[in-house]
């Protein structure tokens, strides 16, 4: 049934659910109208509103130069275009997306320090080298996915089939054994609910509960912990897997360190389930912007300097194909370059803003993708997405792909963590891969046999990034970064309260566009 509602006709609330109303708004005005409606219904947080909703009138002939075609520069240009501005985005690389880089066959980069890699994954295989998961409350990102037709799929951020592993023998009898997350959870719940239920039965719990409450609580404990209702003893359910194996001893579980990694609700990065990812890789989002913006993006334009007068901004860039310098003149500039890059550029900023930029830090995160001949984690271990919980192996986050299940090959995220963990950043690429194969083989002995090829992205060695996501600025610095500095606005994720998220880049873009537009319209 169509949910389209003619404009100007208000549907009878008694005939439509709130969901119907939202769908109808979406059908008429696209996701921006839907977002507005969601706000009105109290379904959205209080983040910066989308500038398209604020657009009062058309701007006079105003040109804006946007620097960087990462997510923030793309969102800035796209929204300026919708408001009727004359704009141009300058991007140093041959491709758009910045930290939303999906590495596929043919992708390449040369690390600062000299080592060059060319990706030779099979066609169709990929690694999200930067951003990889979208929390379900990142309204800006999800709104653009709807608006620009970027299909999404679920990202499995936590699976009960995943393994936990502890290396250190001093951690007790579970050290050096693969233990499933579901075993740890079931046995921890089982043992603790058994203890509590028995203590309740014996009147050892001093709690303000009526007799009826106590009975209900015991019933809850029996059900939640898989206790036998007769003797209140934990009997591992079949769901725990591992056949008739006895449960792990509570003391062993506590000593292993596994207990501190599980909670009633998953507290993993990415927020509460569900978490999403674009089908075909995170770069699908910037590519969709690029399709919508056409020739408004100049690639291979490496910004050299940004100068401003009272009336204009002049940006000089180098065409990386010819080596020649060109200039762009605009009324305003929105700079969406990473802070690490801006710190090295010749730019007219006030002392206060220059300080704020120079004090902005970034993480040195790194990722490694390993293409495997066979999805052995699925075929042999029944693992479909999620992570390996093995802090002691120095692999950072080791993860299984949430895409293309049951196909032949796959790319494991062999490493996601600090670039200098275990001295990896000082090793050649092959040495880093060797570290991961050695360590991960302790849990997955198939690793070496199935390994085909790898690709490493150590972000602080990647030209035009020189670092991974930014560090969250303290409030005073954020306030400084959020202001216009003459005719220059800073619009990157690093100038937001969420620099480690795509949503931060979008919020920063929206803030720049909104404040710039207000200024232009006030004349
Ligand atoms: C390892 C990792 C994991 C992450 N995981 C997630 C996640 O799961 N979910 C999530 O939401 N976010 C995640 N993020 C964060 C997210 O990727 C960033 O916050 C966001 O992409 C930043 O966008 P941006 O446009 O501000 O900056 P960037 O993406 O850095 O874009 C800056 C652009 O400027 C260009 N540029 C640089 N120098 C010049 C120059 N001289 N001239 C012209 N152009 C230049 C660059 O090429 C680049 O395109 C992750 C990031 C990393 C590194």
Coordinates of C-alpha atoms and ligand atoms in Angstrom, one line a residue:
X1 CA 0.0 0.0 0.0
X2 CA 1.3 3.4 -0.9
X3 CA 2.0 5.7 2.1
X4 CA 2.2 8.8 -0.1
X5 CA 0.1 11.7 1.2
X6 CA -0.8 14.7 -1.0
X7 CA 0.8 17.9 0.2
X8 CA -1.5 20.2 2.1
X9 CA -3.8 17.4 3.3
X10 CA -3.4 16.5 6.9
X11 CA -4.0 12.9 7.5
X12 CA -6.3 12.0 10.3
X13 CA -4.2 11.0 13.3
X14 CA -6.7 8.3 14.2
X15 CA -6.1 6.6 10.9
X16 CA -2.3 6.7 10.8
X17 CA 0.3 5.4 13.2
X18 CA 3.3 7.5 14.1
X19 CA 5.4 5.3 11.8
X20 CA 2.9 5.9 9.0
X21 CA 3.2 9.6 9.4
X22 CA 7.0 9.4 9.4
X23 CA 7.0 7.2 6.2
X24 CA 4.6 9.7 4.6
X25 CA 7.0 12.6 5.4
X26 CA 9.8 10.6 4.0
X27 CA 7.9 9.9 0.8
X28 CA 7.1 13.6 0.2
X29 CA 10.3 15.4 1.4
X30 CA 13.0 12.8 1.5
X31 CA 14.9 12.1 4.6
X32 CA 15.5 15.7 5.6
X33 CA 11.8 16.2 6.1
X34 CA 11.5 12.9 7.8
X35 CA 14.3 14.0 10.2
X36 CA 12.4 17.1 10.9
X37 CA 9.3 15.1 11.6
X38 CA 11.3 12.8 13.8
X39 CA 12.6 15.7 15.8
X40 CA 9.1 17.0 16.2
X41 CA 8.0 13.6 17.4
X42 CA 10.8 13.6 20.0
X43 CA 12.6 10.7 18.3
X44 CA 15.9 12.5 17.7
X45 CA 18.6 14.0 20.0
X46 CA 19.5 17.6 20.1
X47 CA 22.4 17.6 17.6
X48 CA 22.9 20.4 15.1
X49 CA 19.8 20.6 12.9
X50 CA 20.4 19.9 9.2
X51 CA 21.1 23.2 7.3
X52 CA 18.7 22.4 4.5
X53 CA 15.9 22.7 7.0
X54 CA 17.2 26.2 8.0
X55 CA 17.6 27.5 4.5
X56 CA 15.8 30.9 4.5
X57 CA 16.0 32.5 1.1
X58 CA 18.6 32.1 -1.6
X59 CA 22.2 33.3 -1.1
X60 CA 23.4 36.1 -3.4
X61 CA 26.2 35.2 -5.7
X62 CA 28.5 33.7 -3.2
X63 CA 31.5 31.4 -3.8
X64 CA 32.7 28.9 -1.2
X65 CA 36.0 26.9 -1.5
X66 CA 35.7 23.6 0.5
X67 CA 39.0 21.8 1.3
X68 CA 39.1 18.0 1.5
X69 CA 36.6 15.5 0.1
X70 CA 36.4 13.4 3.3
X71 CA 32.9 12.9 4.6
X72 CA 32.9 16.4 6.2
X73 CA 34.0 18.2 3.0
X74 CA 31.5 16.2 1.0
X75 CA 28.6 16.9 3.3
X76 CA 29.6 20.6 3.4
X77 CA 29.7 20.9 -0.4
X78 CA 26.5 18.9 -0.9
X79 CA 24.5 21.1 1.5
X80 CA 26.0 24.3 0.1
X81 CA 24.9 23.2 -3.3
X82 CA 21.3 22.5 -2.1
X83 CA 21.2 26.1 -0.7
X84 CA 22.3 27.5 -4.1
X85 CA 25.9 28.4 -3.4
X86 CA 28.6 28.4 -6.0
X87 CA 31.2 26.0 -4.4
X88 CA 34.1 23.8 -5.3
X89 CA 35.7 21.0 -3.3
X90 CA 39.5 20.5 -3.6
X91 CA 40.8 17.1 -2.8
X92 CA 44.5 16.0 -2.9
X93 CA 43.8 12.3 -3.6
X94 CA 42.6 10.6 -6.7
X95 CA 39.6 9.4 -4.8
X96 CA 37.0 10.7 -2.3
X97 CA 36.4 9.5 1.3
X98 CA 39.5 10.3 3.3
X99 CA 39.3 8.0 6.4
X100 CA 36.2 6.2 4.9
X101 CA 38.6 4.3 2.6
X102 CA 37.6 0.8 1.4
X103 CA 40.8 -0.9 0.2
X104 CA 40.2 -3.2 -2.8
X105 CA 42.2 -4.7 -5.6
X106 CA 44.4 -2.0 -7.1
X107 CA 44.3 0.4 -4.2
X108 CA 47.7 1.6 -3.3
X109 CA 49.7 4.0 -1.1
X110 CA 53.3 4.7 -0.1
X111 CA 53.9 5.1 3.5
X112 CA 55.7 8.1 4.9
X113 CA 59.1 6.3 5.2
X114 CA 58.9 4.8 1.8
X115 CA 57.2 1.4 1.7
X116 CA 54.7 1.0 -1.1
X117 CA 51.8 -1.4 -1.2
X118 CA 49.4 -2.3 -4.0
X119 CA 46.4 -4.3 -2.9
X120 CA 46.1 -7.6 -4.6
X121 CA 42.9 -8.9 -3.0
X122 CA 40.6 -10.8 -5.4
X123 CA 37.9 -8.7 -7.1
X124 CA 35.0 -8.2 -4.6
X125 CA 37.2 -8.6 -1.5
X126 CA 37.8 -5.5 0.6
X127 CA 38.9 -4.0 3.9
X128 CA 37.4 -1.0 5.5
X129 CA 40.7 0.6 6.4
X130 CA 39.1 3.4 8.4
X131 CA 35.5 3.8 9.4
X132 CA 33.6 0.4 9.3
X133 CA 30.5 0.6 11.6
X134 CA 27.6 2.9 11.9
X135 CA 25.8 3.1 15.3
X136 CA 22.0 3.1 14.9
X137 CA 21.6 6.5 16.4
X138 CA 24.0 8.3 14.0
X139 CA 21.1 10.1 12.4
X140 CA 23.2 12.2 10.1
X141 CA 25.0 9.3 8.5
X142 CA 21.9 7.1 8.3
X143 CA 19.9 10.1 6.9
X144 CA 22.4 10.5 4.0
X145 CA 22.4 6.8 3.4
X146 CA 18.7 7.0 2.9
X147 CA 18.9 10.2 0.8
X148 CA 21.7 9.0 -1.4
X149 CA 20.5 5.4 -1.7
X150 CA 23.4 3.7 0.0
X151 CA 22.1 0.2 1.0
X152 CA 23.1 -1.0 4.4
X153 CA 23.5 -4.3 6.1
X154 CA 23.9 -5.4 9.7
X155 CA 27.3 -5.3 11.2
X156 CA 27.7 -8.1 13.7
X157 CA 29.6 -6.4 16.6
X158 CA 29.2 -9.2 19.1
X159 CA 28.5 -12.9 18.6
X160 CA 28.1 -15.6 21.2
X161 CA 30.1 -17.9 18.9
X162 CA 33.2 -15.7 19.2
X163 CA 36.2 -17.0 21.1
X164 CA 37.9 -15.6 24.1
X165 CA 41.5 -16.4 24.7
X166 CA 44.0 -15.6 27.4
X167 CA 47.7 -16.3 26.9
X168 CA 49.2 -15.8 30.4
X169 CA 49.4 -19.1 32.3
X170 CA 49.2 -17.2 35.6
X171 CA 45.6 -16.5 34.7
X172 CA 44.7 -20.1 35.7
X173 CA 43.4 -23.2 34.0
X174 CA 41.6 -21.4 31.1
X175 CA 44.8 -19.8 29.9
X176 CA 45.9 -21.1 26.5
X177 CA 42.4 -22.5 25.7
X178 CA 39.8 -21.3 23.2
X179 CA 36.7 -20.6 25.2
X180 CA 33.5 -19.5 23.5
X181 CA 31.8 -16.3 24.6
X182 CA 28.6 -18.2 25.0
X183 CA 30.3 -20.7 27.4
X184 CA 31.7 -17.8 29.4
X185 CA 28.3 -16.0 29.6
X186 CA 26.3 -19.1 30.3
X187 CA 28.6 -20.3 33.0
X188 CA 29.0 -17.0 34.7
X189 CA 25.3 -16.4 34.8
X190 CA 24.7 -20.0 35.8
X191 CA 27.1 -19.9 38.7
X192 CA 26.1 -16.5 40.0
X193 CA 22.4 -17.1 39.7
X194 CA 22.8 -20.5 41.4
X195 CA 24.6 -18.8 44.3
X196 CA 22.0 -16.1 44.6
X197 CA 19.0 -18.4 44.3
X198 CA 20.4 -20.8 47.0
X199 CA 21.2 -17.9 49.3
X200 CA 17.6 -16.6 48.8
X201 CA 16.2 -20.0 49.6
X202 CA 18.3 -20.1 52.8
X203 CA 17.2 -16.7 53.9
X204 CA 20.7 -15.3 53.7
X205 CA 19.8 -12.3 51.6
X206 CA 18.8 -9.2 53.5
X207 CA 16.7 -7.4 50.9
X208 CA 13.5 -5.3 51.2
X209 CA 11.4 -7.9 49.3
X210 CA 8.1 -9.4 50.2
X211 CA 7.8 -13.2 50.2
X212 CA 6.0 -13.0 46.9
X213 CA 8.8 -10.9 45.4
X214 CA 11.4 -13.4 46.7
X215 CA 9.6 -16.2 45.0
X216 CA 9.4 -14.3 41.8
X217 CA 13.0 -13.4 42.0
X218 CA 14.0 -17.1 42.4
X219 CA 11.8 -17.9 39.4
X220 CA 13.7 -15.2 37.4
X221 CA 17.0 -16.6 38.5
X222 CA 16.1 -20.1 37.6
X223 CA 15.0 -19.1 34.1
X224 CA 17.8 -16.5 33.5
X225 CA 20.6 -18.8 34.6
X226 CA 19.4 -22.2 33.4
X227 CA 19.0 -23.6 36.9
X228 CA 17.2 -26.8 37.7
X229 CA 14.0 -25.6 39.4
X230 CA 14.2 -28.5 41.9
X231 CA 17.6 -28.2 43.4
X232 CA 18.6 -24.7 42.0
X233 CA 21.8 -26.2 40.4
X234 CA 23.0 -24.7 37.1
X235 CA 22.7 -27.3 34.4
X236 CA 24.3 -26.0 31.2
X237 CA 21.8 -25.7 28.4
X238 CA 22.3 -27.2 24.9
X239 CA 22.6 -23.7 23.6
X240 CA 25.9 -23.3 25.4
X241 CA 27.3 -25.8 22.9
X242 CA 30.3 -28.0 23.6
X243 CA 28.3 -31.2 24.1
X244 CA 28.1 -32.6 27.6
X245 CA 31.1 -30.8 28.8
X246 CA 31.0 -29.6 32.5
X247 CA 30.7 -25.9 33.0
X248 CA 33.8 -24.0 33.7
X249 CA 34.6 -23.4 37.3
X250 CA 33.5 -19.9 38.6
X251 CA 36.9 -19.3 40.1
X252 CA 38.6 -20.2 36.8
X253 CA 36.4 -17.8 34.9
X254 CA 37.0 -15.0 37.3
X255 CA 40.8 -15.5 37.2
X256 CA 40.9 -15.8 33.4
X257 CA 39.9 -12.1 33.1
X258 CA 37.0 -13.1 30.8
X259 CA 34.5 -12.1 33.4
X260 CA 35.5 -8.4 33.2
X261 CA 34.8 -8.5 29.4
X262 CA 31.2 -9.5 29.5
X263 CA 28.2 -7.5 30.7
X264 CA 24.4 -7.8 30.7
X265 CA 24.3 -5.4 27.7
X266 CA 27.1 -5.3 25.1
X267 CA 29.2 -2.3 25.8
X268 CA 31.3 -2.7 22.6
X269 CA 32.3 0.2 20.4
X270 CA 29.6 1.2 18.1
X271 CA 26.9 1.5 20.7
X272 CA 23.9 -0.8 21.2
X273 CA 22.8 -3.2 18.5
X274 CA 22.0 -3.0 15.7
X275 CA 25.1 -1.5 14.2
X276 CA 25.2 -1.1 10.4
X277 CA 27.6 -1.0 7.5
X278 CA 27.2 -0.1 3.8
X279 CA 27.0 -3.1 1.5
X280 CA 30.2 -3.1 -0.5
X281 CA 32.2 -1.0 2.0
X282 CA 32.1 2.3 3.9
X283 CA 33.5 4.2 0.9
X284 CA 30.1 3.7 -0.7
X285 CA 28.9 6.7 1.2
X286 CA 31.5 9.2 -0.1
X287 CA 31.1 7.7 -3.6
X288 CA 27.3 8.4 -3.4
X289 CA 28.1 12.0 -2.5
X290 CA 30.5 12.2 -5.4
X291 CA 27.8 10.9 -7.8
X292 CA 25.4 13.6 -6.5
X293 CA 28.0 16.4 -6.7
X294 CA 29.6 15.7 -10.1
X295 CA 32.2 18.2 -11.3
X296 CA 32.0 20.2 -8.1
X297 CA 34.9 18.1 -6.8
X298 CA 38.4 18.7 -8.1
X299 CA 40.6 15.6 -7.5
X300 CA 44.4 15.6 -7.3
X301 CA 44.3 19.2 -6.0
X302 CA 46.8 19.4 -3.2
X303 CA 46.2 22.5 -1.1
X304 CA 49.4 24.5 -0.5
X305 CA 48.2 27.7 1.2
X306 CA 45.1 29.5 2.4
X307 CA 45.2 33.3 2.6
X308 CA 42.4 35.7 3.5
X309 CA 41.7 39.4 3.2
X310 CA 38.7 41.3 4.4
X311 CA 36.8 40.4 1.2
X312 CA 38.0 37.1 0.0
X313 CA 39.9 33.8 0.5
X314 CA 42.6 32.7 -1.9
X315 CA 43.6 29.0 -1.9
X316 CA 46.6 27.8 -3.9
X317 CA 46.8 24.2 -4.8
X318 CA 49.1 21.9 -6.8
X319 CA 47.8 19.7 -9.5
X320 CA 49.5 16.4 -8.5
X321 CA 49.4 15.2 -12.2
X322 CA 51.2 18.1 -13.7
X323 CA 52.9 19.6 -10.7
X324 CA 51.5 23.0 -11.7
X325 CA 50.1 25.5 -9.2
X326 CA 46.6 27.0 -9.5
X327 CA 44.4 29.2 -7.4
X328 CA 40.8 29.3 -6.4
X329 CA 39.3 32.6 -5.0
X330 CA 36.1 32.5 -3.0
X331 CA 34.1 34.6 -0.6
X332 CA 34.6 32.0 2.1
X333 CA 36.5 28.8 2.7
X334 CA 35.4 25.8 4.7
X335 CA 38.5 23.8 5.6
X336 CA 37.8 20.1 6.1
X337 CA 41.4 19.0 6.1
X338 CA 42.5 16.8 9.0
X339 CA 44.1 18.9 11.8
X340 CA 47.3 16.9 11.4
X341 CA 47.5 18.3 7.8
X342 CA 46.3 21.8 8.5
X343 CA 49.1 22.1 11.1
X344 CA 51.6 22.0 8.3
X345 CA 49.9 24.3 5.8
X346 CA 50.6 28.0 5.2
X347 CA 47.3 29.5 6.4
X348 CA 46.1 32.9 7.7
X349 CA 44.5 32.1 11.1
X350 CA 44.2 34.3 14.2
X351 CA 46.7 33.3 17.0
X352 CA 43.8 31.8 19.1
X353 CA 42.6 29.6 16.2
X354 CA 46.2 28.6 15.2
X355 CA 46.8 27.5 18.8
X356 CA 43.6 25.5 18.8
X357 CA 44.6 23.8 15.6
X358 CA 48.1 23.1 16.7
X359 CA 46.9 21.6 20.0
X360 CA 44.5 19.2 18.3
X361 CA 45.8 15.6 18.5
X362 CA 44.9 12.4 16.8
X363 CA 45.1 8.7 17.3
X364 CA 47.7 6.6 15.6
X365 CA 45.3 3.7 14.9
X366 CA 46.1 1.1 12.3
X367 CA 44.4 -1.7 10.4
X368 CA 45.4 -4.8 8.6
X369 CA 43.3 -6.9 6.2
X370 CA 44.2 -10.5 5.5
X371 CA 42.6 -12.3 2.6
X372 CA 41.9 -16.0 3.3
X373 CA 41.4 -18.7 0.7
X374 CA 38.6 -20.2 2.7
X375 CA 36.2 -18.8 5.3
X376 CA 37.4 -21.3 7.8
X377 CA 36.0 -19.4 10.8
X378 CA 32.5 -20.0 9.3
X379 CA 33.1 -23.5 8.0
X380 CA 35.1 -24.9 10.9
X381 CA 34.1 -22.8 13.8
X382 CA 30.6 -21.5 13.0
X383 CA 31.6 -17.9 13.5
X384 CA 29.6 -15.3 11.5
X385 CA 31.0 -11.8 12.3
X386 CA 32.0 -10.4 15.7
X387 CA 35.5 -10.3 17.2
X388 CA 38.1 -12.4 18.8
X389 CA 38.4 -11.4 22.5
X390 CA 42.1 -11.9 23.1
X391 CA 43.7 -8.9 24.7
X392 CA 46.9 -10.7 25.5
X393 CA 47.7 -11.6 21.8
X394 CA 48.3 -7.9 20.9
X395 CA 46.1 -8.0 17.9
X396 CA 43.9 -5.1 19.0
X397 CA 40.5 -5.8 17.5
X398 CA 40.6 -9.0 15.4
X399 CA 37.3 -9.3 13.5
X400 CA 35.4 -11.6 11.2
X401 CA 33.6 -10.0 8.2
X402 CA 29.9 -9.3 8.4
X403 CA 29.5 -9.5 4.6
X404 CA 29.2 -12.2 2.0
X405 CA 28.6 -15.1 4.4
X406 CA 29.0 -18.6 2.9
X407 CA 31.0 -17.5 0.0
X408 CA 34.5 -18.9 -0.7
X409 CA 37.0 -16.3 0.4
X410 CA 37.0 -13.5 2.9
X411 CA 39.1 -10.7 4.4
X412 CA 39.7 -10.9 8.1
X413 CA 40.5 -7.7 10.0
X414 CA 43.7 -9.2 11.4
X415 CA 44.6 -6.1 13.4
X416 CA 42.9 -2.9 14.5
X417 CA 44.7 -1.0 17.3
X418 CA 47.4 1.5 18.1
X419 CA 50.0 1.7 15.4
X420 CA 52.9 1.2 17.9
X421 CA 51.5 -1.8 19.8
X422 CA 54.2 -4.5 19.9
X423 CA 56.5 -2.2 18.0
X424 CA 54.5 -2.9 14.8
X425 CA 54.8 0.6 13.4
X426 CA 58.6 0.3 13.2
X427 CA 58.4 -3.0 11.3
X428 CA 58.1 -3.4 7.5
X429 CA 54.7 -4.4 6.3
X430 CA 55.7 -8.1 6.0
X431 CA 56.9 -8.1 9.7
X432 CA 53.5 -6.7 10.8
X433 CA 51.7 -9.4 8.9
X434 CA 54.0 -12.0 10.4
X435 CA 53.2 -10.9 13.9
X436 CA 49.4 -11.2 13.3
X437 CA 49.7 -14.6 11.6
X438 CA 51.8 -15.9 14.5
X439 CA 49.6 -14.6 17.2
X440 CA 46.2 -15.3 15.6
X441 CA 47.3 -18.9 14.8
X442 CA 47.2 -19.7 18.5
X443 CA 43.4 -19.4 18.3
X444 CA 43.0 -20.3 14.6
X445 CA 45.7 -22.8 13.6
X446 CA 44.3 -22.6 10.0
X447 CA 45.6 -19.0 9.5
X448 CA 48.9 -19.7 7.8
X449 CA 47.6 -22.4 5.6
X450 CA 44.7 -20.3 4.4
X451 CA 46.4 -16.9 4.2
X452 CA 46.8 -15.4 0.7
X453 CA 47.6 -11.7 0.9
X454 CA 47.4 -8.8 3.2
X455 CA 47.2 -5.0 3.2
X456 CA 48.3 -2.7 6.1
X457 CA 47.1 0.9 6.7
X458 CA 49.0 2.6 9.5
X459 CA 47.2 5.9 9.4
X460 CA 49.9 8.1 10.8
X461 CA 52.1 6.9 7.9
X462 CA 49.5 7.6 5.2
X463 CA 50.0 10.8 3.2
X464 CA 47.2 13.3 3.3
X465 CA 46.1 11.9 6.7
X466 CA 49.2 11.7 8.9
X467 CA 47.0 10.2 11.6
X468 CA 43.8 8.4 12.2
X469 CA 40.7 10.1 13.8
X470 CA 41.1 13.1 16.0
X471 CA 41.1 13.2 19.8
X472 CA 38.1 14.8 21.4
X473 CA 38.8 18.5 22.0
X474 CA 38.1 19.9 25.5
X475 CA 35.1 22.3 25.5
X476 CA 37.0 25.6 25.3
X477 CA 39.0 24.3 22.3
X478 CA 35.9 23.0 20.6
X479 CA 34.3 26.4 21.1
X480 CA 37.2 28.1 19.4
X481 CA 37.3 25.6 16.5
X482 CA 33.6 26.0 16.0
X483 CA 33.9 29.8 15.3
X484 CA 34.5 31.4 12.0
X485 CA 38.1 32.8 11.8
X486 CA 37.5 35.8 9.5
X487 CA 36.3 34.1 6.3
X488 CA 37.6 30.6 7.1
X489 CA 35.5 28.0 8.8
X490 CA 36.8 24.7 10.1
X491 CA 34.5 21.9 9.2
X492 CA 36.3 18.6 9.8
X493 CA 35.4 15.9 12.3
X494 CA 38.3 17.1 14.3
X495 CA 36.4 20.3 15.0
X496 CA 33.5 18.4 16.5
X497 CA 32.7 16.7 19.8
X498 CA 32.9 13.3 18.0
X499 CA 36.1 13.3 16.0
X500 CA 36.3 9.5 15.9
X501 CA 33.0 9.2 14.1
X502 CA 31.6 10.0 10.7
X503 CA 28.7 11.6 12.5
X504 CA 31.2 14.1 13.9
X505 CA 32.3 15.1 10.4
X506 CA 28.6 15.6 9.4
X507 CA 27.8 17.6 12.5
X508 CA 30.8 19.8 11.9
X509 CA 29.8 20.3 8.3
X510 CA 26.2 21.2 9.2
X511 CA 27.5 23.7 11.8
X512 CA 29.8 25.4 9.3
X513 CA 27.1 25.6 6.6
X514 CA 24.5 26.8 9.0
X515 CA 26.6 29.6 10.5
X516 CA 28.0 30.6 7.1
X517 CA 24.6 30.8 5.6
X518 CA 23.2 32.8 8.4
X519 CA 26.0 35.3 7.9
X520 CA 25.5 35.5 4.2
X521 CA 21.8 36.0 4.5
X522 CA 22.3 38.8 7.0
X523 CA 24.4 40.5 4.4
Ligands
LIG1 C1 40.8 3.2 11.9 C2 39.6 4.0 12.0 C3 38.4 3.5 12.3 C4 37.2 4.3 12.4 N1 36.0 3.7 12.7 C5 34.9 4.4 12.5 C6 33.6 3.8 12.6 O1 33.6 2.6 12.8 N2 32.5 4.5 12.5 C7 32.6 5.9 12.3 O2 31.5 6.5 12.2 N3 33.8 6.5 12.2 C8 34.9 5.8 12.3 N4 36.1 6.4 12.1 C9 36.2 7.9 12.1 C10 35.8 8.5 10.7 O3 36.4 7.8 9.7 C11 36.2 9.9 10.7 O4 35.8 10.6 11.8 C12 35.7 10.7 9.5 O5 35.7 9.9 8.3 C13 36.5 12.0 9.3 O6 36.1 12.7 8.2 P1 36.7 14.1 7.8 O7 36.1 14.5 6.5 O8 36.6 15.0 8.9 O9 38.3 13.8 7.6 P2 39.1 12.9 6.5 O10 38.3 11.7 6.2 O11 40.4 12.8 7.0 O12 39.1 13.8 5.2 C14 40.0 14.8 4.9 C15 40.3 14.9 3.4 O13 41.2 15.9 3.2 C16 42.1 15.5 2.1 N5 43.3 16.2 2.2 C17 44.4 16.1 3.0 N6 45.4 16.9 2.8 C18 44.9 17.6 1.7 C19 45.5 18.7 1.0 N7 46.7 19.2 1.2 N8 44.8 19.2 -0.1 C20 43.6 18.8 -0.4 N9 43.0 17.7 0.3 C21 43.7 17.2 1.3 C22 42.2 14.0 2.4 O14 42.7 13.3 1.3 C23 40.8 13.6 2.8 O15 40.1 13.2 1.7 C24 37.3 5.6 12.1 C25 38.5 6.2 11.7 C26 39.6 5.4 11.6 C27 40.9 6.0 11.1

